[in-house]
Amino acid sequence: MSISRRNLLLAATAAPLTSHAQSGTWPTRPVHLVVGFPGGSTPDIAARVLAEPRAHALGQPVIVDNKPGASGNIAADFVAKSTDDHTLGIVINGNLTSSKLLYPSLPYDPERDFTALSLLVTAPLVLVALPNLPSGAAFFDAARTAGDKWNYGSVGIGSVGHLGMELLKTRVRGLAPVHVPFQGNPQVVTAMLGGQVQMALIPPGIAMPQVRAGKLKAIGLTSGRSPLVPDVAPLANEGVRDFDLEVWAALLGPASLSKAEQQRIARELGPIMKSAEVRQKLFEQGWQAVGTSADGMRARVRKEAAIMASIINAKGIKLE
């Protein structure tokens, strides 16, 4: 089913559900949820799982709009500049933690131009490789030998997959694969299956179906043990120390979002994120539901922005 067809179905099923809506209060028309990556990407999956219950709660259609490009920054800028009071965005780590350092002419300010709403979902990253490559410590031996003849994929400069791999290079002496950016993780997987890249750090919702099908090999996790992928060991088991990264998606709005609108979103989002059905659906897609306060989201962003800044500065990462 096409993305536009799914959007029409979400709108059609949500339109009559007004029992929870407060007459004359926000939202008064369809809410657009902007995602900066293609259909099938991990942020898109999270958006579509959450769209229907949010439509029920808000009493208005919730339409997912994909605006891919520039590692999600095109969509983030669209949300920052929106003035219709009915546009929100789902962004990933890099849009709020590293883009400002990497894009001198970034058209939005991550701290000034948004209203933080909630950290929605988190997941470790899985280091995946081609299935004909060795596992465990032997994989890193092979990678050292290959040097810059190997490539790794990510969803773009400044993404957690890119910066995470650059951090991994500092933790594994001699690791030197070359970065190849793509629009989304599905495209990274396609490139791997075609043999254009040998390794990548990608979320489990994208990685594990390919691993279980024998098309990719899981080398390890970028965090400790995770219930999302209980059969994959942490990279720490292979001697990779001081390496703990997650990918996450967060909900935000433009800076102009009123207090009343923020309160309505928080009031309706809390029960959704605690719903067993929603949590299970997200889990099946490779996400752990979180749901935080706006303050919790801001604290996470500040902490990770400092980590990403240290990687960028240490490695001298710049946009080409």
Coordinates of N, CA, C and O in Angstrom, one line a residue, residues 44-186:
D44 N 9.7 6.8 10.5 CA 8.4 6.7 9.8 C 7.5 5.6 10.4 O 6.3 5.8 10.6
I45 N 8.2 4.5 10.8 CA 7.4 3.4 11.4 C 6.8 3.9 12.7 O 5.7 3.6 13.0
A46 N 7.6 4.6 13.5 CA 7.1 5.1 14.8 C 6.0 6.0 14.6 O 5.0 6.0 15.3
A47 N 6.1 6.9 13.6 CA 5.0 7.9 13.4 C 3.7 7.2 13.0 O 2.7 7.6 13.5
R48 N 3.8 6.1 12.2 CA 2.6 5.5 11.7 C 1.9 4.6 12.8 O 0.7 4.5 12.9
V49 N 2.8 4.1 13.7 CA 2.2 3.3 14.8 C 1.4 4.3 15.8 O 0.4 4.0 16.3
L50 N 1.9 5.5 15.9 CA 1.3 6.5 16.8 C 0.2 7.3 16.2 O -0.6 7.9 16.9
A51 N 0.2 7.3 14.9 CA -0.8 8.2 14.2 C -2.2 7.9 14.5 O -3.1 8.8 14.9
E52 N -2.6 6.6 14.5 CA -4.0 6.2 14.7 C -4.5 6.5 16.1 O -5.5 7.1 16.3
P53 N -3.7 6.0 17.1 CA -4.2 6.3 18.5 C -4.2 7.8 18.8 O -5.1 8.3 19.5
R54 N -3.3 8.6 18.2 CA -3.4 10.0 18.4 C -4.6 10.6 17.7 O -5.2 11.6 18.2
A55 N -4.9 10.1 16.6 CA -6.1 10.6 15.9 C -7.4 10.3 16.7 O -8.3 11.2 16.9
H56 N -7.5 9.2 17.3 CA -8.6 8.9 18.2 C -8.6 9.8 19.4 O -9.7 10.3 19.8
A57 N -7.5 10.0 20.0 CA -7.4 10.9 21.2 C -7.7 12.3 20.9 O -8.4 13.0 21.7
L58 N -7.2 12.8 19.8 CA -7.4 14.2 19.4 C -8.7 14.5 18.7 O -9.1 15.7 18.6
G59 N -9.3 13.5 18.2 CA -10.6 13.7 17.4 C -10.4 14.4 16.1 O -11.4 15.0 15.5
Q60 N -9.2 14.3 15.5 CA -8.9 14.8 14.2 C -8.0 13.9 13.5 O -7.2 13.2 14.1
P61 N -8.0 13.9 12.2 CA -7.1 13.0 11.4 C -5.6 13.4 11.7 O -5.4 14.6 11.9
V62 N -4.8 12.4 11.8 CA -3.3 12.7 11.9 C -2.7 12.1 10.7 O -2.7 10.9 10.4
I63 N -2.1 13.0 9.9 CA -1.6 12.7 8.6 C -0.1 12.7 8.6 O 0.5 13.7 8.9
V64 N 0.5 11.6 8.3 CA 2.0 11.5 8.3 C 2.5 12.0 6.9 O 2.1 11.5 5.9
D65 N 3.4 13.0 7.0 CA 4.0 13.6 5.8 C 5.5 13.3 5.8 O 6.2 13.8 6.7
N66 N 5.9 12.6 4.8 CA 7.3 12.3 4.6 C 8.0 13.4 3.8 O 7.6 13.7 2.7
K67 N 9.0 14.0 4.4 CA 9.8 15.1 3.7 C 11.3 14.7 3.9 O 12.0 15.4 4.7
P68 N 11.8 13.7 3.2 CA 13.1 13.2 3.4 C 14.2 14.2 2.8 O 13.9 15.0 1.9
G69 N 15.4 14.1 3.3 CA 16.5 14.8 2.7 C 17.3 15.5 3.8 O 16.8 15.9 4.9
A70 N 18.6 15.7 3.6 CA 19.5 16.4 4.5 C 19.5 15.8 5.9 O 19.5 16.5 6.9
S71 N 19.5 14.5 5.9 CA 19.5 13.8 7.2 C 18.3 14.2 8.2 O 18.5 14.2 9.4
G72 N 17.2 14.5 7.6 CA 16.0 14.9 8.4 C 15.9 16.4 8.6 O 14.9 16.9 9.2
N73 N 16.9 17.2 8.2 CA 16.9 18.6 8.5 C 15.9 19.4 7.6 O 15.4 20.5 8.1
I74 N 15.5 18.9 6.5 CA 14.5 19.6 5.6 C 13.2 19.5 6.4 O 12.5 20.5 6.5
A75 N 12.8 18.4 6.9 CA 11.6 18.3 7.7 C 11.6 19.1 8.9 O 10.6 19.7 9.3
A76 N 12.7 19.0 9.7 CA 12.9 19.8 10.9 C 12.7 21.3 10.6 O 12.0 22.0 11.4
D77 N 13.3 21.8 9.5 CA 13.1 23.2 9.2 C 11.7 23.5 8.8 O 11.2 24.6 9.2
F78 N 11.0 22.6 8.1 CA 9.6 22.8 7.8 C 8.8 23.0 9.0 O 7.9 23.9 9.1
V79 N 9.0 22.1 10.1 CA 8.3 22.3 11.3 C 8.6 23.6 12.0 O 7.7 24.3 12.5
A80 N 9.9 23.9 12.0 CA 10.3 25.2 12.7 C 9.6 26.4 12.1 O 9.2 27.3 12.8
K81 N 9.4 26.4 10.8 CA 8.8 27.5 10.1 C 7.3 27.4 10.0 O 6.7 28.4 9.4
S82 N 6.7 26.4 10.4 CA 5.2 26.2 10.3 C 4.5 27.2 11.2 O 4.9 27.5 12.3
T83 N 3.4 27.7 10.7 CA 2.6 28.8 11.4 C 1.1 28.4 11.5 O 0.3 29.2 11.9
D84 N 0.8 27.1 11.1 CA -0.6 26.8 11.1 C -1.1 26.2 12.4 O -2.3 25.9 12.5
D85 N -0.3 26.0 13.4 CA -0.6 25.5 14.7 C -1.1 24.0 14.6 O -1.5 23.5 15.6
H86 N -0.9 23.4 13.5 CA -1.4 22.0 13.4 C -0.3 21.1 12.7 O -0.6 20.1 12.1
T87 N 1.0 21.6 12.8 CA 2.1 20.8 12.2 C 3.1 20.5 13.4 O 3.6 21.4 14.1
L88 N 3.3 19.2 13.5 CA 4.3 18.7 14.5 C 5.3 17.9 13.7 O 5.2 17.6 12.5
G89 N 6.4 17.5 14.4 CA 7.4 16.7 13.7 C 8.0 15.6 14.6 O 8.0 15.7 15.8
I90 N 8.4 14.6 13.9 CA 9.2 13.5 14.6 C 10.6 13.6 14.1 O 10.8 13.4 12.9
V91 N 11.5 13.8 15.0 CA 12.9 14.0 14.6 C 13.8 12.9 15.2 O 13.4 12.3 16.2
I92 N 15.0 12.7 14.7 CA 16.0 11.8 15.3 C 17.1 12.6 16.0 O 17.1 13.8 16.0
N93 N 18.0 11.8 16.6 CA 19.1 12.4 17.4 C 19.7 13.6 16.7 O 19.8 14.7 17.3
G94 N 20.3 13.3 15.5 CA 21.1 14.3 14.9 C 20.5 15.7 14.6 O 21.2 16.7 14.6
N95 N 19.2 15.7 14.3 CA 18.5 17.0 14.1 C 18.6 17.9 15.2 O 18.6 19.2 15.0
L96 N 18.7 17.4 16.4 CA 18.8 18.3 17.6 C 20.1 18.3 18.3 O 20.4 19.2 19.1
T97 N 21.0 17.3 18.0 CA 22.2 17.2 18.8 C 23.5 17.5 18.0 O 24.5 17.9 18.6
S98 N 23.5 17.4 16.7 CA 24.7 17.5 15.9 C 24.6 18.4 14.7 O 25.6 18.9 14.2
S99 N 23.4 18.6 14.2 CA 23.3 19.3 12.9 C 23.8 20.8 13.0 O 24.4 21.3 12.0
K100 N 23.6 21.4 14.1 CA 24.1 22.8 14.3 C 25.6 22.9 14.1 O 26.1 23.9 13.6
L101 N 26.3 21.9 14.6 CA 27.8 21.9 14.5 C 28.2 21.5 13.1 O 29.3 22.0 12.7
L102 N 27.4 20.8 12.3 CA 27.9 20.3 11.0 C 27.4 21.2 9.9 O 28.0 21.2 8.8
Y103 N 26.3 21.9 10.1 CA 25.8 22.7 9.0 C 25.9 24.2 9.4 O 25.1 24.7 10.1
P104 N 26.9 24.9 8.9 CA 27.1 26.3 9.2 C 25.9 27.2 8.9 O 25.6 28.2 9.5
S105 N 25.2 26.8 7.8 CA 24.1 27.6 7.4 C 22.8 26.9 7.7 O 21.8 27.1 7.0
L106 N 22.7 26.1 8.8 CA 21.5 25.4 9.1 C 20.4 26.4 9.3 O 20.5 27.4 10.0
P107 N 19.2 26.2 8.6 CA 18.2 27.2 8.6 C 17.3 27.3 9.9 O 16.4 28.1 9.9
Y108 N 17.6 26.4 10.8 CA 16.9 26.5 12.1 C 17.8 26.4 13.3 O 19.0 25.8 13.1
D109 N 17.4 26.8 14.4 CA 18.2 26.7 15.6 C 17.6 25.6 16.5 O 16.4 25.8 16.9
P110 N 18.3 24.5 16.8 CA 17.6 23.4 17.5 C 17.1 23.8 18.9 O 16.2 23.2 19.4
E111 N 17.8 24.8 19.5 CA 17.4 25.2 20.9 C 16.3 26.3 20.8 O 15.4 26.3 21.7
R112 N 16.3 27.1 19.9 CA 15.4 28.3 19.9 C 14.1 28.1 19.1 O 13.1 28.6 19.4
D113 N 14.1 27.3 18.0 CA 13.0 27.3 17.1 C 12.0 26.1 17.3 O 11.1 26.0 16.5
F114 N 12.2 25.4 18.3 CA 11.2 24.3 18.6 C 10.7 24.3 20.0 O 11.2 24.8 20.9
T115 N 9.5 23.6 20.1 CA 8.9 23.3 21.4 C 9.2 21.8 21.6 O 8.6 21.0 20.9
A116 N 9.9 21.5 22.7 CA 10.1 20.1 23.0 C 8.8 19.5 23.6 O 8.2 20.2 24.4
L117 N 8.4 18.3 23.1 CA 7.2 17.7 23.6 C 7.5 16.4 24.3 O 7.1 16.2 25.5
S118 N 8.2 15.5 23.7 CA 8.4 14.2 24.4 C 9.5 13.4 23.6 O 9.5 13.4 22.3
L119 N 10.3 12.7 24.3 CA 11.1 11.6 23.7 C 10.1 10.4 23.6 O 9.5 10.1 24.5
L120 N 10.0 9.9 22.4 CA 9.0 8.9 22.1 C 9.5 7.5 22.3 O 9.0 6.6 23.0
V121 N 10.6 7.2 21.5 CA 11.1 5.8 21.4 C 12.6 5.8 21.4 O 13.2 6.7 20.9
T122 N 13.2 4.7 21.9 CA 14.6 4.5 21.8 C 14.9 3.1 21.3 O 14.1 2.2 21.4
A123 N 16.2 2.9 20.9 CA 16.6 1.6 20.5 C 18.1 1.6 20.4 O 18.7 2.6 20.1
P124 N 18.8 0.5 20.7 CA 20.2 0.4 20.4 C 20.4 0.3 18.9 O 19.5 0.1 18.2
L125 N 21.6 0.5 18.5 CA 22.0 0.2 17.1 C 22.6 -1.2 17.0 O 23.3 -1.6 18.0
V126 N 22.5 -1.8 15.9 CA 23.1 -3.1 15.7 C 24.2 -2.9 14.6 O 23.9 -2.3 13.6
L127 N 25.4 -3.3 15.0 CA 26.5 -3.3 14.0 C 26.2 -4.5 13.1 O 26.3 -5.7 13.6
V128 N 25.9 -4.3 11.8 CA 25.6 -5.4 10.9 C 26.7 -5.4 9.8 O 27.3 -4.4 9.5
A129 N 26.9 -6.6 9.3 CA 27.9 -6.8 8.2 C 27.4 -7.8 7.2 O 26.4 -8.4 7.4
L130 N 28.1 -7.9 6.1 CA 27.8 -8.9 5.1 C 27.9 -10.3 5.7 O 28.7 -10.6 6.5
P131 N 27.0 -11.2 5.2 CA 26.9 -12.5 5.9 C 28.1 -13.4 5.6 O 28.4 -14.3 6.4
N132 N 28.9 -13.1 4.6 CA 30.1 -13.9 4.3 C 31.3 -13.5 5.1 O 32.4 -14.1 5.1
L133 N 31.2 -12.4 6.0 CA 32.3 -12.0 6.8 C 32.3 -12.7 8.1 O 31.2 -13.2 8.6
P134 N 33.4 -12.8 8.8 CA 33.5 -13.5 10.1 C 32.7 -12.8 11.2 O 32.3 -11.6 11.0
S135 N 32.6 -13.5 12.3 CA 31.9 -12.9 13.5 C 32.9 -12.5 14.6 O 34.1 -12.9 14.5
G136 N 32.4 -11.8 15.6 CA 33.2 -11.6 16.8 C 34.5 -10.8 16.5 O 34.6 -10.0 15.6
A137 N 35.5 -11.2 17.3 CA 36.8 -10.5 17.1 C 37.4 -10.7 15.7 O 38.1 -9.8 15.2
A138 N 37.1 -11.8 15.1 CA 37.6 -12.1 13.7 C 37.1 -11.0 12.8 O 37.7 -10.7 11.8
F139 N 35.8 -10.5 13.0 CA 35.3 -9.5 12.1 C 36.2 -8.2 12.2 O 36.5 -7.7 11.2
F140 N 36.5 -7.8 13.4 CA 37.3 -6.6 13.5 C 38.7 -6.8 13.0 O 39.3 -5.9 12.4
D141 N 39.3 -8.0 13.1 CA 40.6 -8.3 12.4 C 40.5 -8.1 10.9 O 41.3 -7.5 10.3
A142 N 39.3 -8.7 10.3 CA 39.2 -8.5 8.9 C 39.0 -7.1 8.5 O 39.5 -6.6 7.5
A143 N 38.2 -6.3 9.3 CA 38.0 -4.9 9.0 C 39.3 -4.1 9.1 O 39.5 -3.2 8.3
R144 N 40.2 -4.4 10.1 CA 41.5 -3.7 10.1 C 42.3 -4.0 8.9 O 42.9 -3.1 8.3
T145 N 42.3 -5.3 8.5 CA 43.0 -5.7 7.3 C 42.5 -4.9 6.0 O 43.3 -4.5 5.2
A146 N 41.2 -4.8 5.9 CA 40.6 -4.1 4.8 C 40.9 -2.6 4.8 O 40.9 -2.0 3.7
G147 N 41.0 -2.0 5.9 CA 41.3 -0.6 6.0 C 40.2 0.2 5.3 O 39.0 0.0 5.5
D148 N 40.6 1.1 4.4 CA 39.7 2.0 3.8 C 39.1 1.4 2.5 O 38.4 2.1 1.7
K149 N 39.3 0.1 2.3 CA 38.7 -0.6 1.1 C 37.3 -1.0 1.4 O 36.5 -1.3 0.6
W150 N 36.9 -1.0 2.7 CA 35.6 -1.2 3.1 C 34.8 0.1 3.3 O 35.4 1.1 3.6
N151 N 33.5 0.0 3.1 CA 32.6 1.2 3.3 C 31.6 0.9 4.4 O 31.3 -0.3 4.6
Y152 N 31.1 1.9 5.0 CA 30.0 1.8 5.9 C 28.9 2.8 5.5 O 29.2 3.9 5.0
G153 N 27.6 2.4 5.7 CA 26.5 3.3 5.3 C 25.9 3.9 6.5 O 25.9 3.4 7.7
S154 N 25.2 5.0 6.3 CA 24.4 5.7 7.4 C 23.3 6.5 6.7 O 23.3 6.7 5.5
V155 N 22.5 7.1 7.5 CA 21.4 7.9 6.9 C 21.9 9.4 6.7 O 21.0 10.2 6.4
G156 N 23.2 9.6 6.8 CA 23.7 10.9 6.5 C 24.7 11.5 7.5 O 24.8 11.0 8.6
I157 N 25.4 12.5 7.1 CA 26.4 13.1 7.9 C 25.7 13.7 9.2 O 24.7 14.4 9.0
G158 N 26.3 13.4 10.3 CA 25.7 13.9 11.5 C 24.7 13.0 12.2 O 24.2 13.2 13.3
S159 N 24.3 11.9 11.5 CA 23.3 11.0 12.0 C 24.0 10.1 13.1 O 25.2 10.1 13.2
V160 N 23.2 9.5 14.0 CA 23.8 8.7 15.0 C 24.6 7.5 14.4 O 25.6 7.0 15.0
G161 N 24.1 7.0 13.3 CA 24.8 5.9 12.6 C 26.2 6.3 12.1 O 27.1 5.5 12.1
H162 N 26.3 7.6 11.6 CA 27.6 8.1 11.1 C 28.5 8.4 12.3 O 29.6 7.9 12.4
L163 N 28.0 9.2 13.2 CA 28.9 9.6 14.4 C 29.2 8.4 15.2 O 30.3 8.3 15.8
G164 N 28.2 7.5 15.4 CA 28.5 6.3 16.1 C 29.6 5.5 15.5 O 30.5 4.9 16.2
M165 N 29.7 5.4 14.2 CA 30.7 4.6 13.6 C 32.1 5.3 13.7 O 33.1 4.7 13.9
E166 N 32.0 6.7 13.6 CA 33.3 7.4 13.8 C 33.8 7.2 15.3 O 35.0 7.2 15.5
L167 N 32.9 7.2 16.2 CA 33.3 6.9 17.6 C 33.8 5.5 17.7 O 34.8 5.2 18.4
L168 N 33.2 4.5 17.0 CA 33.7 3.2 17.0 C 35.1 3.1 16.5 O 36.0 2.3 17.0
K169 N 35.4 3.9 15.5 CA 36.8 3.9 15.0 C 37.8 4.3 16.1 O 39.0 3.9 16.0
T170 N 37.4 5.2 17.0 CA 38.3 5.6 18.1 C 38.4 4.5 19.1 O 39.4 4.5 19.9
R171 N 37.5 3.6 19.2 CA 37.5 2.5 20.2 C 38.1 1.2 19.6 O 38.5 0.3 20.4
V172 N 38.2 1.1 18.3 CA 38.8 -0.1 17.7 C 39.9 0.3 16.9 O 39.8 0.8 15.8
R173 N 41.1 0.1 17.4 CA 42.3 0.6 16.7 C 42.4 -0.1 15.3 O 42.3 -1.3 15.1
G174 N 42.7 0.8 14.3 CA 42.9 0.3 12.9 C 41.6 0.2 12.1 O 41.7 -0.1 10.9
L175 N 40.5 0.5 12.7 CA 39.2 0.5 11.9 C 39.1 1.7 11.1 O 39.2 2.8 11.6
A176 N 38.9 1.5 9.7 CA 39.0 2.7 8.8 C 38.0 2.6 7.7 O 38.3 3.1 6.6
P177 N 36.8 2.1 7.8 CA 35.9 2.1 6.6 C 35.5 3.5 6.3 O 35.4 4.4 7.1
V178 N 35.1 3.7 5.0 CA 34.8 5.0 4.4 C 33.3 5.2 4.5 O 32.5 4.3 4.2
H179 N 32.8 6.4 4.9 CA 31.4 6.7 5.1 C 30.7 6.9 3.7 O 31.2 7.6 2.9
V180 N 29.6 6.3 3.5 CA 28.7 6.5 2.4 C 27.3 6.8 2.9 O 26.7 6.0 3.5
P181 N 26.9 8.1 2.7 CA 25.5 8.5 3.2 C 24.4 8.1 2.3 O 24.6 8.1 1.1
F182 N 23.2 7.8 2.9 CA 22.0 7.5 2.2 C 20.8 8.3 2.7 O 21.0 8.9 3.8
Q183 N 19.7 8.3 2.1 CA 18.5 9.0 2.6 C 17.9 8.4 3.8 O 17.3 9.0 4.6
G184 N 17.9 7.0 3.8 CA 17.3 6.3 4.9 C 17.9 5.0 5.1 O 18.6 4.5 4.3
N185 N 17.6 4.3 6.3 CA 18.1 3.0 6.5 C 17.7 1.9 5.5 O 18.5 1.0 5.3
P186 N 16.5 2.0 5.0 CA 16.2 1.0 4.0 C 17.1 1.0 2.8 O 17.5 0.0 2.2

